[in-house]
Coordinates of C-alpha atoms in Angstrom, one line a residue:
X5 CA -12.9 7.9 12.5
X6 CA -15.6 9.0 14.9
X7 CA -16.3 12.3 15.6
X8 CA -13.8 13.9 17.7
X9 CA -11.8 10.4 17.6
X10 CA -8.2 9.8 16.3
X11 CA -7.4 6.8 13.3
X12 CA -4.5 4.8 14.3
X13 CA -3.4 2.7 11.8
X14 CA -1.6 -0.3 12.6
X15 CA 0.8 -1.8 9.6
X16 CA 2.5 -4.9 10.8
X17 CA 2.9 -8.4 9.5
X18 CA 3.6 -11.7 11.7
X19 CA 7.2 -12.0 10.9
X20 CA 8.1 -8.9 13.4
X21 CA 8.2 -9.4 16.7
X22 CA 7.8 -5.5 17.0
X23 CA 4.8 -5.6 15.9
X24 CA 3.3 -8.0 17.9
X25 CA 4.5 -5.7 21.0
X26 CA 3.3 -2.7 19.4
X27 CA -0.2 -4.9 18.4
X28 CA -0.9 -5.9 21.9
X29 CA -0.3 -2.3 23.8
X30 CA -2.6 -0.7 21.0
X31 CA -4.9 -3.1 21.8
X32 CA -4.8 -2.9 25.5
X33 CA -5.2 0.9 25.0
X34 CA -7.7 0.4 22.5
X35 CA -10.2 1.5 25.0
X36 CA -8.4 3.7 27.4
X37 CA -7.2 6.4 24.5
X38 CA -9.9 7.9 22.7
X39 CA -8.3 6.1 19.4
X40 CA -10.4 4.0 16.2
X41 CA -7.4 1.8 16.3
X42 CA -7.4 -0.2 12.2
X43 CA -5.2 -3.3 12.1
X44 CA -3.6 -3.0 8.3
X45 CA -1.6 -6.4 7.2
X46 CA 1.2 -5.3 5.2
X47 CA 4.4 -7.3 3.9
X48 CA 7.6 -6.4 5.1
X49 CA 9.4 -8.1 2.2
X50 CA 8.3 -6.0 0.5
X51 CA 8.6 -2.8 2.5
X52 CA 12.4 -3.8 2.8
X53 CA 13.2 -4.4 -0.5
X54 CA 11.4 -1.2 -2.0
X55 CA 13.5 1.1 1.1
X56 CA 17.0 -0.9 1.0
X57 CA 16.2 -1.9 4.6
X58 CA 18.5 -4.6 5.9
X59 CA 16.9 -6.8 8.8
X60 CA 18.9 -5.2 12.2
X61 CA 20.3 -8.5 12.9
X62 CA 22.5 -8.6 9.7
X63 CA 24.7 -6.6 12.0
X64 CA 26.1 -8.8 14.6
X65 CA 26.4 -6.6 16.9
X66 CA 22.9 -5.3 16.4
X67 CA 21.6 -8.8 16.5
X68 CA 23.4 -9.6 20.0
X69 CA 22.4 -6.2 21.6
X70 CA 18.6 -7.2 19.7
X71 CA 18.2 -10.8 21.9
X72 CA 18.6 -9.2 24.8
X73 CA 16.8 -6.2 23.8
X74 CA 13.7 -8.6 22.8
X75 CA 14.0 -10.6 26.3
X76 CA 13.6 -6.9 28.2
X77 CA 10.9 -6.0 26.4
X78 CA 8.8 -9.3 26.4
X79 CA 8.4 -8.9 29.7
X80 CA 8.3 -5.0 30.3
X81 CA 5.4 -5.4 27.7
X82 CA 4.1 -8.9 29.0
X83 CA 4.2 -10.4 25.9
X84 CA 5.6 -13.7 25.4
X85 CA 7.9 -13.2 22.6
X86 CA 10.9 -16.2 22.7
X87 CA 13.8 -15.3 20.9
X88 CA 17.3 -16.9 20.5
X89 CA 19.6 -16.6 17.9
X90 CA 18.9 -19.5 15.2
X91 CA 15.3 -17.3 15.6
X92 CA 17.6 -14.8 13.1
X93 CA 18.4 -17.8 10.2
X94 CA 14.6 -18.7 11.1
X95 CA 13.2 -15.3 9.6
X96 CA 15.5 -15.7 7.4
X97 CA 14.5 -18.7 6.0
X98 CA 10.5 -17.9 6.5
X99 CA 8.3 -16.2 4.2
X100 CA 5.4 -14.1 5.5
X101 CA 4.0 -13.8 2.1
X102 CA 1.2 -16.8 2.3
X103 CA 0.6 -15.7 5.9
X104 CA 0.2 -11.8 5.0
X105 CA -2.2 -13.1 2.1
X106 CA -3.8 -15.4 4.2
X107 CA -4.8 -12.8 7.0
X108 CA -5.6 -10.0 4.0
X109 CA -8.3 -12.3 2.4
X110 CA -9.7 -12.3 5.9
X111 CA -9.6 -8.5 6.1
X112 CA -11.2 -8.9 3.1
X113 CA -13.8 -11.0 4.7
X114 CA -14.5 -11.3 7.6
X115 CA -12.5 -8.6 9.6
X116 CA -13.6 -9.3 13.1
X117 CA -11.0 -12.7 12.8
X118 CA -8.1 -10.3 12.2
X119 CA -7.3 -10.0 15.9
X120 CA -7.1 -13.2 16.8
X121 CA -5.7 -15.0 13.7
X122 CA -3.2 -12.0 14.0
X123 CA -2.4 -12.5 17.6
X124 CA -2.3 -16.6 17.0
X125 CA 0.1 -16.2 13.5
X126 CA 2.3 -14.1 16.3
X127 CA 2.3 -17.2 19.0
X128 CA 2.9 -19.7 16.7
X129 CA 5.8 -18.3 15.3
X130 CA 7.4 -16.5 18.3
X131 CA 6.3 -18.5 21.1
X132 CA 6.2 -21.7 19.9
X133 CA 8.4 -21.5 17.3
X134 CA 7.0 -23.5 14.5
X135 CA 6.6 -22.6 11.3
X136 CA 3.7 -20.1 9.6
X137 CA 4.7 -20.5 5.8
X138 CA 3.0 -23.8 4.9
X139 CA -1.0 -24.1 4.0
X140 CA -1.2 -26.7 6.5
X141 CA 0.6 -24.3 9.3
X142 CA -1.4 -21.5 7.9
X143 CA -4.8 -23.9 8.7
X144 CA -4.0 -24.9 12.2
X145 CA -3.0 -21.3 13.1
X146 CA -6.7 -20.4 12.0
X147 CA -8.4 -23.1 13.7
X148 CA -6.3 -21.6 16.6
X149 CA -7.8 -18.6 16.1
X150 CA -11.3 -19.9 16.2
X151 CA -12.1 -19.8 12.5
X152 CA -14.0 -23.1 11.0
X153 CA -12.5 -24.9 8.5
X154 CA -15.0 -23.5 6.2
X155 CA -13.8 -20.3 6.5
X156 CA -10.2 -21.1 6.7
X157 CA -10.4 -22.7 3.1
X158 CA -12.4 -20.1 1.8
X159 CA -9.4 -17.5 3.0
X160 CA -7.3 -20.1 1.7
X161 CA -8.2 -20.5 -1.6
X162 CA -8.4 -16.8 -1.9
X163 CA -5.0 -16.0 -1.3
X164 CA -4.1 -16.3 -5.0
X165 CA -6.7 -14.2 -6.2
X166 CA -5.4 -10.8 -7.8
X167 CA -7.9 -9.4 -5.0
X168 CA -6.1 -10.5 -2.2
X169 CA -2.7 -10.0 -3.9
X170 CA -3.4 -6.6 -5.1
X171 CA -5.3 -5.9 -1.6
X172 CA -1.9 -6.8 0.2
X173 CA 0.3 -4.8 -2.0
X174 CA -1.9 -1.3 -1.7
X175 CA -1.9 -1.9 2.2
X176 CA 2.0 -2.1 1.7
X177 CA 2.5 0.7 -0.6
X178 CA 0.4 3.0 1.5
X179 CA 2.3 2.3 4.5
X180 CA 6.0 3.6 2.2
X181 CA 3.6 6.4 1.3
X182 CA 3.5 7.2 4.8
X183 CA 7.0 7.1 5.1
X184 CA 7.2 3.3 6.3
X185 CA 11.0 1.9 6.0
X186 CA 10.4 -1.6 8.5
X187 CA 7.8 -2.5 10.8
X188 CA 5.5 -1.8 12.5
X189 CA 4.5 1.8 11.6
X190 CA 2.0 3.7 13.0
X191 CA 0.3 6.3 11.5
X192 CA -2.2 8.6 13.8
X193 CA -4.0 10.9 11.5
X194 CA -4.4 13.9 13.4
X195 CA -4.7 17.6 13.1
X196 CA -5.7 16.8 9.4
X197 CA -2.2 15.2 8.3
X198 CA -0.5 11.3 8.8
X199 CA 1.9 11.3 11.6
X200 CA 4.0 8.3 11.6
X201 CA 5.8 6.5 14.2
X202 CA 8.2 3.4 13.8
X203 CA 8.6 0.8 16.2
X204 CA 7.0 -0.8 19.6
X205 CA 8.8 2.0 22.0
X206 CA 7.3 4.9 20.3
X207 CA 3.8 4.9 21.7
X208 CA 4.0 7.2 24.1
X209 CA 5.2 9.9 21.8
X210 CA 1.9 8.9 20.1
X211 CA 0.4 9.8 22.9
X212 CA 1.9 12.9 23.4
X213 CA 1.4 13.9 20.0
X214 CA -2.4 13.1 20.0
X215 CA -2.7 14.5 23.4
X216 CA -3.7 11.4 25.2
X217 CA -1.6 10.1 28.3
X218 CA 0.4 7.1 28.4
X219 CA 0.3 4.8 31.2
X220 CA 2.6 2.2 30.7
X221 CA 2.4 -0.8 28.3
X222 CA 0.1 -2.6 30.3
X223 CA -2.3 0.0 31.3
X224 CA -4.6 -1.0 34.5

């Protein structure tokens, strides 16, 4: 990080809804905290499988209480998330793992895409409901995004390379190094050690923590 600046480190992957929350009020305060704010594509799957996490809605209860929870916040945070309850059997049935790769091997490179393919993976799966796990799906969300077709089969290609595998699964081990059990963790390294912080409603503890003032999730 720059001098005097604080790394915040964003570990999410398109399959959570959280994260996109968490994505777009780090980005909105992006400029506002004095934060170098490092998106870092990660794969759930594999997060909850290595903790024993269960996904919350395997709890019915949970997953009632989580529908509403998700229509609340869409609009506190002015994101437009659209959840209903065959969106559980939907995750369910998806895999992030092409997508994950897909948006590592442009990490990998070319990094200033990782925003917006990001924020488009997010849209198309949570807005607009169709699917993210198909090559062809993968390609139309990256010509969404603004990429050329050249560079979409490029990334493509890539994301069977060891590179890009091993790439994804070192992003996804760091973040259970850090403590990670579901996403999206945060980690703020401040004060010389990792301090991590689960979920989209945490930021302003982050805040607090790294001394910077929180002003809603849509800061004017």
């Amino acid at each position: 990080a720059a001098m005097g600046r604080t790394l915040v480190e964003l570990y999410y992957d398109v399959i959570s809804p959280y994260s996109w929350l968490a994505f777009e009020v780090l980005c909105r305060y992006r400029h506002i905290w004095n934060i170098d704010l490092r998106f870092r594509p990660a794969f759930l799957g594999g997060i909850m499988q290595q903790t024993g996490n269960k996904p919350p809605a395997m709890l019915p209860k949970r997953g009632e209480y989580m529908l509403k929870d998700m229509k609340r916040m869409a609009k506190y945070y002015q994101v437009p998330v659209q959840m209903s309850a065959d969106d559980f059997r939907r995750i369910m049935g998806t895999s992030s793992l092409m997508a994950m790769r897909f948006i590592t091997a442009m990490d990998m490179t070319n990094p200033q895409y990782l925003e917006p393919l990001s924020r488009e993976f997010w849209m198309r799966f949570w807005s607009q409901h169709e699917d993210i796990s198909q090559p062809e799906n993968i390609l139309a969300v990256a010509r969404q995004a603004g990429l050329s077709a050249e560079l979409s089969q490029k990334a493509l290609e890539m994301i069977s390379s060891p590179a890009v595998k091993d790439r994804l699964k070192e992003t996804t081990a760091e973040a259970l190094k850090h403590g990670a059990f579901g996403m999206p963790a945060v980690v703020a390294h401040y004060d010389g050690k990792p301090h991590l912080f689960f979920g989209s409603d945490r930021l302003e503890l982050l805040g607090s923590v790294i001394g910077e003032k929180w002003l809603g999730p849509v800061p004017s």
